[in-house]
Amino acid sequence: MDFELILKKYWGYDGFRGIQRDIIESICQGNDTLGLMPTGGGKSITFQVPALSMEGTCLVITPLIALMKDQVQHLTARGIKTAAIYSGMTRSEVIVTLENCIFGNVKLLYISPERLTSELFLKKLRHMNVSFITVDEAHCISQWGYDFRPSYLEISKIRELLPGKPVLALTATATPQVVEDICSRLSEKNSFHVFTMSFARKNLAYIVRKTEDKHGQLLHILSSVEGSAIVYTRSRKRTKETAEWLNTKGISATFFHAGLDHAVKDDRQQRWQQDEVRVICATNAFGMGIDKPNVRLVIHIDCPDSIEAYFQEAGRAGRDGKKAYAVLLFNNGDKQKLHKRVQDTFPPKEYIREVYENLAYYYQIGANSGMGHSFTFEIDKFCQTFHHFPVVADSALKILMRSGYLYYETEPDARARIRFLIGREELYRLKEVSPHEEAVITSLLRNYGGLFTDYSYIDEGLLALEAKLNRSQVYLCLKALSQRQILHFIPERKTPFITYTRNRAETEYVIIPEEVYEQRLEQFKKRIDAMINYACNDKVCRQHQLLNYFGETMWDDCGHCDVCINHKDGMVSEDQLHLAAASILHLLSDLRKHHLSELSTLKIPQRHLHDALRELLFEETIATDGSLLFLNNNK
């Protein structure tokens, strides 16, 4: 098969990049194959091209629903038969999709790892002609990976149902230890053919700015560098606050996080992708699978808790090959927050057992009972009752889940659903319908099919946009129509739930295995330390540090990160730095506040003063109040 012909016909490219062809040839020869490619390296081509060249359906396992929908849309537009199974689909829709695969009408089937254990899926899979299995974001299968997901462990069981079918594992973030773990978990023979593309990005400048005034630095950077930008924050609240603040400064911005309605997320993402809005302020829920090549800036105002997460998010800048910047704003407070994250993510075992016992009281579960019982779980109410902090209680429940005591579903599949209870003709003859209700009905019929025969999941946000109403008005219309038995409306329920996977154990017999707690805690600490070291190391090229973390050692300095630029300009010596710092401290020794402009009276070179000032602020020896400097008496 001429792979170049397929590439040219469907994508318009004349040739492959990097290791793409090597991976394609390997999987087509029936080899278990692992591809290590950086963000923007063209991973999707490596399974889409062989899927078209081989008989049967390629099973693509990915945790990213947004990526599934995006790729199905793009591939379908290219004339490639593609389908996806994800949360929100009705049972009948899933059955039709799987049967199309059985009849050979689908070349690529995208599916989330959680669906692999579905009885319906397993039953249909036995009759399906699968060409090969693609495991995207393969680092999720490794307990040493930064984003371990227990559902990925089910992939090895799928292989037992598909003997002889090769696996293509792909990831953009894997240390040597994670690579080894991926291979051993996906193949008993550990016979993977591994292809590695350098993670170096020659056009991307990695910058660390140590600053106490992050908003001021953010504004300065966005004012200095033109083009589209992503600003990453740790919390949903901070995305909104940052976007609103930027708008007041004349920079068009919007915000994005997982808690927004689907329609709102789609609208904001589209406006940003089409450059109607310059900056999108987001949590790490944004960016995976987003193909926007002309992002000039990725700025982190909060520090991620791993090099893997930072590298993946930063890598969304400059995918068009043109000059771009990845900037991390960092200060001593970030260091403290990262260390606190360790405590919050791995609370003491005694605390975990206490949460387990409180949960039993909460649901009135007696000893040696409860297995298989599910309960809705409102974490705020639970924490209020037993005086826990939600973040720490959430971590304890996740550890209990990994230890096998319960199943803790934090994002349940519970979108709103409707079904019409009257026929189409009767619906058209209705007279007692308000203008708002009529607008909602019209929007329903325009966007969803099969509403007269089966329940369909709906997006109230989308209906609100189309009907030119707010979400509350749509909800009230649907409730009113349901009460009059025109349709049946099942409202959205986002409440998490807990299922006991074994009978309740006596608290003293709750065992937290070493591989669930001690080993993962150690790995988490190492990732935190690596991130802090990266932010604080001003001696080694930033890209060199990142590549070394992922096992690449033979690289020259990049020449354009903040460290390399400082080296080019001539580093301030330790003696010069010490002299400048001593002069600043002498000026402030009268314990008064001094204006920044007074530093010019010290007769010290500007560069020396700047570096000494930065070090003293970072070490919290001195502090600032706007443009005033003073000794930090709390230090």
mmCIF file of N, CA, C and O in Angstrom, residues 99-171:
data_model
loop_
_atom_site.group_PDB
_atom_site.id
_atom_site.type_symbol
_atom_site.label_atom_id
_atom_site.label_comp_id
_atom_site.label_asym_id
_atom_site.label_seq_id
_atom_site.Cartn_x
_atom_site.Cartn_y
_atom_site.Cartn_z
ATOM 1 N N GLU A 99 -22.977 -1.697 15.487
ATOM 2 C CA GLU A 99 -23.392 -2.569 14.381
ATOM 3 C C GLU A 99 -22.843 -2.070 13.045
ATOM 4 O O GLU A 99 -22.521 -2.883 12.164
ATOM 5 N N ASN A 100 -22.711 -0.775 12.880
ATOM 6 C CA ASN A 100 -22.079 -0.240 11.678
ATOM 7 C C ASN A 100 -20.629 -0.705 11.578
ATOM 8 O O ASN A 100 -20.122 -0.983 10.491
ATOM 9 N N CYS A 101 -19.966 -0.787 12.746
ATOM 10 C CA CYS A 101 -18.586 -1.293 12.768
ATOM 11 C C CYS A 101 -18.555 -2.776 12.381
ATOM 12 O O CYS A 101 -17.669 -3.220 11.636
ATOM 13 N N ILE A 102 -19.516 -3.548 12.892
ATOM 14 C CA ILE A 102 -19.584 -4.985 12.583
ATOM 15 C C ILE A 102 -19.797 -5.203 11.091
ATOM 16 O O ILE A 102 -19.193 -6.095 10.475
ATOM 17 N N PHE A 103 -20.628 -4.360 10.480
ATOM 18 C CA PHE A 103 -20.922 -4.500 9.044
ATOM 19 C C PHE A 103 -19.819 -3.917 8.169
ATOM 20 O O PHE A 103 -19.914 -3.964 6.942
ATOM 21 N N GLY A 104 -18.770 -3.370 8.800
ATOM 22 C CA GLY A 104 -17.626 -2.875 8.030
ATOM 23 C C GLY A 104 -17.793 -1.472 7.491
ATOM 24 O O GLY A 104 -17.084 -1.075 6.564
ATOM 25 N N ASN A 105 -18.723 -0.712 8.053
ATOM 26 C CA ASN A 105 -18.973 0.631 7.534
ATOM 27 C C ASN A 105 -18.169 1.722 8.240
ATOM 28 O O ASN A 105 -18.357 2.899 7.953
ATOM 29 N N VAL A 106 -17.284 1.347 9.173
ATOM 30 C CA VAL A 106 -16.526 2.340 9.942
ATOM 31 C C VAL A 106 -15.041 1.966 9.918
ATOM 32 O O VAL A 106 -14.673 0.830 10.208
ATOM 33 N N LYS A 107 -14.187 2.928 9.563
ATOM 34 C CA LYS A 107 -12.749 2.676 9.526
ATOM 35 C C LYS A 107 -12.073 2.976 10.860
ATOM 36 O O LYS A 107 -11.088 2.346 11.224
ATOM 37 N N LEU A 108 -12.593 3.981 11.590
ATOM 38 C CA LEU A 108 -12.028 4.319 12.900
ATOM 39 C C LEU A 108 -13.153 4.491 13.904
ATOM 40 O O LEU A 108 -14.112 5.229 13.651
ATOM 41 N N LEU A 109 -13.059 3.782 15.029
ATOM 42 C CA LEU A 109 -14.034 3.904 16.110
ATOM 43 C C LEU A 109 -13.327 4.444 17.349
ATOM 44 O O LEU A 109 -12.464 3.796 17.919
ATOM 45 N N TYR A 110 -13.697 5.661 17.751
ATOM 46 C CA TYR A 110 -13.140 6.275 18.961
ATOM 47 C C TYR A 110 -13.997 5.868 20.156
ATOM 48 O O TYR A 110 -15.229 5.901 20.095
ATOM 49 N N ILE A 111 -13.329 5.506 21.250
ATOM 50 C CA ILE A 111 -14.062 5.066 22.443
ATOM 51 C C ILE A 111 -13.268 5.437 23.695
ATOM 52 O O ILE A 111 -12.029 5.399 23.690
ATOM 53 N N SER A 112 -13.978 5.810 24.763
ATOM 54 C CA SER A 112 -13.290 6.148 26.019
ATOM 55 C C SER A 112 -12.946 4.857 26.762
ATOM 56 O O SER A 112 -13.648 3.846 26.625
ATOM 57 N N PRO A 113 -11.878 4.845 27.571
ATOM 58 C CA PRO A 113 -11.471 3.620 28.274
ATOM 59 C C PRO A 113 -12.536 3.106 29.235
ATOM 60 O O PRO A 113 -12.640 1.904 29.467
ATOM 61 N N GLU A 114 -13.373 4.019 29.793
ATOM 62 C CA GLU A 114 -14.426 3.603 30.720
ATOM 63 C C GLU A 114 -15.457 2.708 30.043
ATOM 64 O O GLU A 114 -16.124 1.905 30.707
ATOM 65 N N ARG A 115 -15.599 2.842 28.732
ATOM 66 C CA ARG A 115 -16.598 2.059 27.987
ATOM 67 C C ARG A 115 -16.132 0.637 27.681
ATOM 68 O O ARG A 115 -16.919 -0.194 27.217
ATOM 69 N N LEU A 116 -14.857 0.367 27.900
ATOM 70 C CA LEU A 116 -14.300 -0.940 27.534
ATOM 71 C C LEU A 116 -14.908 -2.079 28.341
ATOM 72 O O LEU A 116 -14.896 -3.231 27.904
ATOM 73 N N THR A 117 -15.417 -1.796 29.539
ATOM 74 C CA THR A 117 -15.981 -2.853 30.382
ATOM 75 C C THR A 117 -17.488 -3.007 30.182
ATOM 76 O O THR A 117 -18.113 -3.857 30.814
ATOM 77 N N SER A 118 -18.075 -2.191 29.312
ATOM 78 C CA SER A 118 -19.514 -2.271 29.055
ATOM 79 C C SER A 118 -19.872 -3.634 28.459
ATOM 80 O O SER A 118 -19.236 -4.112 27.503
ATOM 81 N N GLU A 119 -20.884 -4.256 29.030
ATOM 82 C CA GLU A 119 -21.318 -5.575 28.546
ATOM 83 C C GLU A 119 -21.741 -5.512 27.090
ATOM 84 O O GLU A 119 -21.435 -6.407 26.294
ATOM 85 N N LEU A 120 -22.430 -4.431 26.726
ATOM 86 C CA LEU A 120 -22.876 -4.257 25.341
ATOM 87 C C LEU A 120 -21.685 -4.153 24.401
ATOM 88 O O LEU A 120 -21.648 -4.809 23.350
ATOM 89 N N PHE A 121 -20.685 -3.349 24.773
ATOM 90 C CA PHE A 121 -19.509 -3.181 23.917
ATOM 91 C C PHE A 121 -18.757 -4.498 23.748
ATOM 92 O O PHE A 121 -18.368 -4.872 22.633
ATOM 93 N N LEU A 122 -18.538 -5.219 24.856
ATOM 94 C CA LEU A 122 -17.794 -6.487 24.793
ATOM 95 C C LEU A 122 -18.518 -7.516 23.928
ATOM 96 O O LEU A 122 -17.886 -8.280 23.181
ATOM 97 N N LYS A 123 -19.835 -7.523 24.013
ATOM 98 C CA LYS A 123 -20.632 -8.461 23.216
ATOM 99 C C LYS A 123 -20.477 -8.167 21.724
ATOM 100 O O LYS A 123 -20.281 -9.084 20.910
ATOM 101 N N LYS A 124 -20.547 -6.886 21.355
ATOM 102 C CA LYS A 124 -20.439 -6.498 19.944
ATOM 103 C C LYS A 124 -19.009 -6.630 19.430
ATOM 104 O O LYS A 124 -18.783 -6.940 18.250
ATOM 105 N N LEU A 125 -18.024 -6.394 20.314
ATOM 106 C CA LEU A 125 -16.622 -6.441 19.909
ATOM 107 C C LEU A 125 -16.237 -7.809 19.360
ATOM 108 O O LEU A 125 -15.424 -7.917 18.437
ATOM 109 N N ARG A 126 -16.840 -8.867 19.925
ATOM 110 C CA ARG A 126 -16.521 -10.230 19.500
ATOM 111 C C ARG A 126 -16.861 -10.473 18.027
ATOM 112 O O ARG A 126 -16.318 -11.382 17.402
ATOM 113 N N HIS A 127 -17.773 -9.668 17.493
ATOM 114 C CA HIS A 127 -18.199 -9.852 16.098
ATOM 115 C C HIS A 127 -17.573 -8.820 15.157
ATOM 116 O O HIS A 127 -17.898 -8.785 13.973
ATOM 117 N N MET A 128 -16.682 -8.023 15.701
ATOM 118 C CA MET A 128 -16.104 -6.917 14.932
ATOM 119 C C MET A 128 -14.757 -7.309 14.336
ATOM 120 O O MET A 128 -13.964 -7.984 14.983
ATOM 121 N N ASN A 129 -14.491 -6.895 13.100
ATOM 122 C CA ASN A 129 -13.188 -7.110 12.484
ATOM 123 C C ASN A 129 -12.298 -5.912 12.808
ATOM 124 O O ASN A 129 -12.383 -4.864 12.167
ATOM 125 N N VAL A 130 -11.468 -6.065 13.835
ATOM 126 C CA VAL A 130 -10.600 -4.968 14.285
ATOM 127 C C VAL A 130 -9.257 -5.087 13.585
ATOM 128 O O VAL A 130 -8.626 -6.151 13.602
ATOM 129 N N SER A 131 -8.801 -4.006 12.968
ATOM 130 C CA SER A 131 -7.507 -4.020 12.283
ATOM 131 C C SER A 131 -6.357 -3.914 13.295
ATOM 132 O O SER A 131 -5.417 -4.700 13.270
ATOM 133 N N PHE A 132 -6.448 -2.943 14.204
ATOM 134 C CA PHE A 132 -5.471 -2.810 15.290
ATOM 135 C C PHE A 132 -6.060 -1.881 16.343
ATOM 136 O O PHE A 132 -7.099 -1.239 16.129
ATOM 137 N N ILE A 133 -5.398 -1.829 17.500
ATOM 138 C CA ILE A 133 -5.863 -0.999 18.616
ATOM 139 C C ILE A 133 -4.894 0.164 18.797
ATOM 140 O O ILE A 133 -3.686 -0.040 18.889
ATOM 141 N N THR A 134 -5.448 1.376 18.833
ATOM 142 C CA THR A 134 -4.631 2.555 19.133
ATOM 143 C C THR A 134 -4.937 3.026 20.548
ATOM 144 O O THR A 134 -6.106 3.197 20.908
ATOM 145 N N VAL A 135 -3.901 3.215 21.340
ATOM 146 C CA VAL A 135 -4.058 3.724 22.710
ATOM 147 C C VAL A 135 -3.447 5.119 22.754
ATOM 148 O O VAL A 135 -2.222 5.279 22.776
ATOM 149 N N ASP A 136 -4.316 6.144 22.711
ATOM 150 C CA ASP A 136 -3.838 7.521 22.786
ATOM 151 C C ASP A 136 -3.631 7.904 24.255
ATOM 152 O O ASP A 136 -4.251 7.330 25.138
ATOM 153 N N GLU A 137 -2.763 8.879 24.501
ATOM 154 C CA GLU A 137 -2.423 9.294 25.869
ATOM 155 C C GLU A 137 -2.013 8.056 26.685
ATOM 156 O O GLU A 137 -2.464 7.837 27.815
ATOM 157 N N ALA A 138 -1.131 7.254 26.108
ATOM 158 C CA ALA A 138 -0.783 5.953 26.697
ATOM 159 C C ALA A 138 -0.134 6.048 28.074
ATOM 160 O O ALA A 138 -0.141 5.074 28.830
ATOM 161 N N HIS A 139 0.400 7.214 28.425
ATOM 162 C CA HIS A 139 1.009 7.361 29.760
ATOM 163 C C HIS A 139 -0.023 7.161 30.872
ATOM 164 O O HIS A 139 0.347 6.892 32.014
ATOM 165 N N CYS A 140 -1.318 7.263 30.526
ATOM 166 C CA CYS A 140 -2.374 7.099 31.536
ATOM 167 C C CYS A 140 -2.436 5.672 32.087
ATOM 168 O O CYS A 140 -3.072 5.434 33.120
ATOM 169 N N ILE A 141 -1.795 4.714 31.407
ATOM 170 C CA ILE A 141 -1.838 3.328 31.877
ATOM 171 C C ILE A 141 -0.775 3.062 32.935
ATOM 172 O O ILE A 141 -0.825 2.050 33.642
ATOM 173 N N SER A 142 0.173 3.987 33.082
ATOM 174 C CA SER A 142 1.292 3.759 33.997
ATOM 175 C C SER A 142 1.028 4.361 35.371
ATOM 176 O O SER A 142 0.668 5.533 35.491
ATOM 177 N N GLN A 143 1.240 3.572 36.400
ATOM 178 C CA GLN A 143 1.080 4.095 37.761
ATOM 179 C C GLN A 143 2.156 5.127 38.075
ATOM 180 O O GLN A 143 2.037 5.906 39.028
ATOM 181 N N TRP A 144 3.243 5.161 37.249
ATOM 182 C CA TRP A 144 4.289 6.172 37.452
ATOM 183 C C TRP A 144 3.999 7.425 36.634
ATOM 184 O O TRP A 144 4.678 8.416 36.764
ATOM 185 N N GLY A 145 2.979 7.366 35.767
ATOM 186 C CA GLY A 145 2.639 8.518 34.947
ATOM 187 C C GLY A 145 1.937 9.593 35.769
ATOM 188 O O GLY A 145 1.351 9.323 36.808
ATOM 189 N N TYR A 146 1.966 10.825 35.265
ATOM 190 C CA TYR A 146 1.386 11.935 36.033
ATOM 191 C C TYR A 146 -0.134 11.950 35.968
ATOM 192 O O TYR A 146 -0.787 12.645 36.735
ATOM 193 N N ASP A 147 -0.716 11.172 35.048
ATOM 194 C CA ASP A 147 -2.174 11.198 34.878
ATOM 195 C C ASP A 147 -2.731 9.773 34.851
ATOM 196 O O ASP A 147 -3.536 9.424 33.990
ATOM 197 N N PHE A 148 -2.290 8.939 35.793
ATOM 198 C CA PHE A 148 -2.704 7.531 35.834
ATOM 199 C C PHE A 148 -4.227 7.406 35.940
ATOM 200 O O PHE A 148 -4.867 8.076 36.748
ATOM 201 N N ARG A 149 -4.809 6.552 35.092
ATOM 202 C CA ARG A 149 -6.258 6.302 35.111
ATOM 203 C C ARG A 149 -6.502 4.798 35.182
ATOM 204 O O ARG A 149 -6.158 4.069 34.247
ATOM 205 N N PRO A 150 -7.103 4.328 36.271
ATOM 206 C CA PRO A 150 -7.322 2.888 36.443
ATOM 207 C C PRO A 150 -8.069 2.240 35.283
ATOM 208 O O PRO A 150 -7.832 1.076 34.961
ATOM 209 N N SER A 151 -8.955 2.996 34.611
ATOM 210 C CA SER A 151 -9.732 2.426 33.503
ATOM 211 C C SER A 151 -8.835 1.970 32.354
ATOM 212 O O SER A 151 -9.214 1.084 31.579
ATOM 213 N N TYR A 152 -7.624 2.549 32.247
ATOM 214 C CA TYR A 152 -6.702 2.146 31.179
ATOM 215 C C TYR A 152 -6.197 0.712 31.365
ATOM 216 O O TYR A 152 -5.757 0.065 30.411
ATOM 217 N N LEU A 153 -6.252 0.221 32.594
ATOM 218 C CA LEU A 153 -5.783 -1.145 32.855
ATOM 219 C C LEU A 153 -6.670 -2.178 32.169
ATOM 220 O O LEU A 153 -6.265 -3.334 31.986
ATOM 221 N N GLU A 154 -7.898 -1.779 31.786
ATOM 222 C CA GLU A 154 -8.811 -2.702 31.112
ATOM 223 C C GLU A 154 -8.360 -3.008 29.685
ATOM 224 O O GLU A 154 -8.828 -3.964 29.082
ATOM 225 N N ILE A 155 -7.464 -2.192 29.135
ATOM 226 C CA ILE A 155 -7.037 -2.375 27.740
ATOM 227 C C ILE A 155 -6.366 -3.730 27.546
ATOM 228 O O ILE A 155 -6.556 -4.395 26.521
ATOM 229 N N SER A 156 -5.590 -4.161 28.554
ATOM 230 C CA SER A 156 -4.915 -5.455 28.429
ATOM 231 C C SER A 156 -5.929 -6.600 28.322
ATOM 232 O O SER A 156 -5.676 -7.614 27.656
ATOM 233 N N LYS A 157 -7.100 -6.441 28.971
ATOM 234 C CA LYS A 157 -8.139 -7.473 28.890
ATOM 235 C C LYS A 157 -8.774 -7.500 27.503
ATOM 236 O O LYS A 157 -9.161 -8.558 27.006
ATOM 237 N N ILE A 158 -8.882 -6.324 26.882
ATOM 238 C CA ILE A 158 -9.422 -6.244 25.519
ATOM 239 C C ILE A 158 -8.515 -7.011 24.556
ATOM 240 O O ILE A 158 -8.986 -7.662 23.620
ATOM 241 N N ARG A 159 -7.226 -6.968 24.806
ATOM 242 C CA ARG A 159 -6.283 -7.675 23.938
ATOM 243 C C ARG A 159 -6.542 -9.185 23.943
ATOM 244 O O ARG A 159 -6.320 -9.871 22.945
ATOM 245 N N GLU A 160 -7.014 -9.688 25.092
ATOM 246 C CA GLU A 160 -7.309 -11.115 25.180
ATOM 247 C C GLU A 160 -8.467 -11.500 24.257
ATOM 248 O O GLU A 160 -8.519 -12.612 23.741
ATOM 249 N N LEU A 161 -9.395 -10.565 24.039
ATOM 250 C CA LEU A 161 -10.518 -10.818 23.130
ATOM 251 C C LEU A 161 -10.127 -10.652 21.670
ATOM 252 O O LEU A 161 -10.860 -11.071 20.773
ATOM 253 N N LEU A 162 -8.976 -9.998 21.442
ATOM 254 C CA LEU A 162 -8.522 -9.728 20.069
ATOM 255 C C LEU A 162 -7.111 -10.266 19.862
ATOM 256 O O LEU A 162 -6.166 -9.515 19.617
ATOM 257 N N PRO A 163 -6.933 -11.588 19.987
ATOM 258 C CA PRO A 163 -5.586 -12.169 19.859
ATOM 259 C C PRO A 163 -4.982 -11.877 18.484
ATOM 260 O O PRO A 163 -5.668 -11.944 17.464
ATOM 261 N N GLY A 164 -3.717 -11.515 18.504
ATOM 262 C CA GLY A 164 -3.014 -11.280 17.242
ATOM 263 C C GLY A 164 -3.158 -9.878 16.696
ATOM 264 O O GLY A 164 -2.480 -9.525 15.720
ATOM 265 N N LYS A 165 -4.035 -9.057 17.300
ATOM 266 C CA LYS A 165 -4.211 -7.698 16.807
ATOM 267 C C LYS A 165 -3.171 -6.785 17.468
ATOM 268 O O LYS A 165 -3.085 -6.722 18.700
ATOM 269 N N PRO A 166 -2.366 -6.082 16.670
ATOM 270 C CA PRO A 166 -1.303 -5.247 17.258
ATOM 271 C C PRO A 166 -1.854 -4.002 17.948
ATOM 272 O O PRO A 166 -2.966 -3.558 17.684
ATOM 273 N N VAL A 167 -1.033 -3.442 18.829
ATOM 274 C CA VAL A 167 -1.379 -2.219 19.563
ATOM 275 C C VAL A 167 -0.414 -1.111 19.174
ATOM 276 O O VAL A 167 0.802 -1.327 19.106
ATOM 277 N N LEU A 168 -0.977 0.069 18.915
ATOM 278 C CA LEU A 168 -0.167 1.266 18.704
ATOM 279 C C LEU A 168 -0.411 2.194 19.890
ATOM 280 O O LEU A 168 -1.512 2.697 20.092
ATOM 281 N N ALA A 169 0.601 2.388 20.732
ATOM 282 C CA ALA A 169 0.495 3.267 21.899
ATOM 283 C C ALA A 169 1.191 4.584 21.582
ATOM 284 O O ALA A 169 2.298 4.595 21.041
ATOM 285 N N LEU A 170 0.515 5.690 21.895
ATOM 286 C CA LEU A 170 1.045 7.012 21.572
ATOM 287 C C LEU A 170 1.003 7.918 22.796
ATOM 288 O O LEU A 170 0.038 7.905 23.552
ATOM 289 N N THR A 171 2.057 8.694 22.991
ATOM 290 C CA THR A 171 2.064 9.661 24.089
ATOM 291 C C THR A 171 3.047 10.784 23.784
ATOM 292 O O THR A 171 4.011 10.597 23.039
#
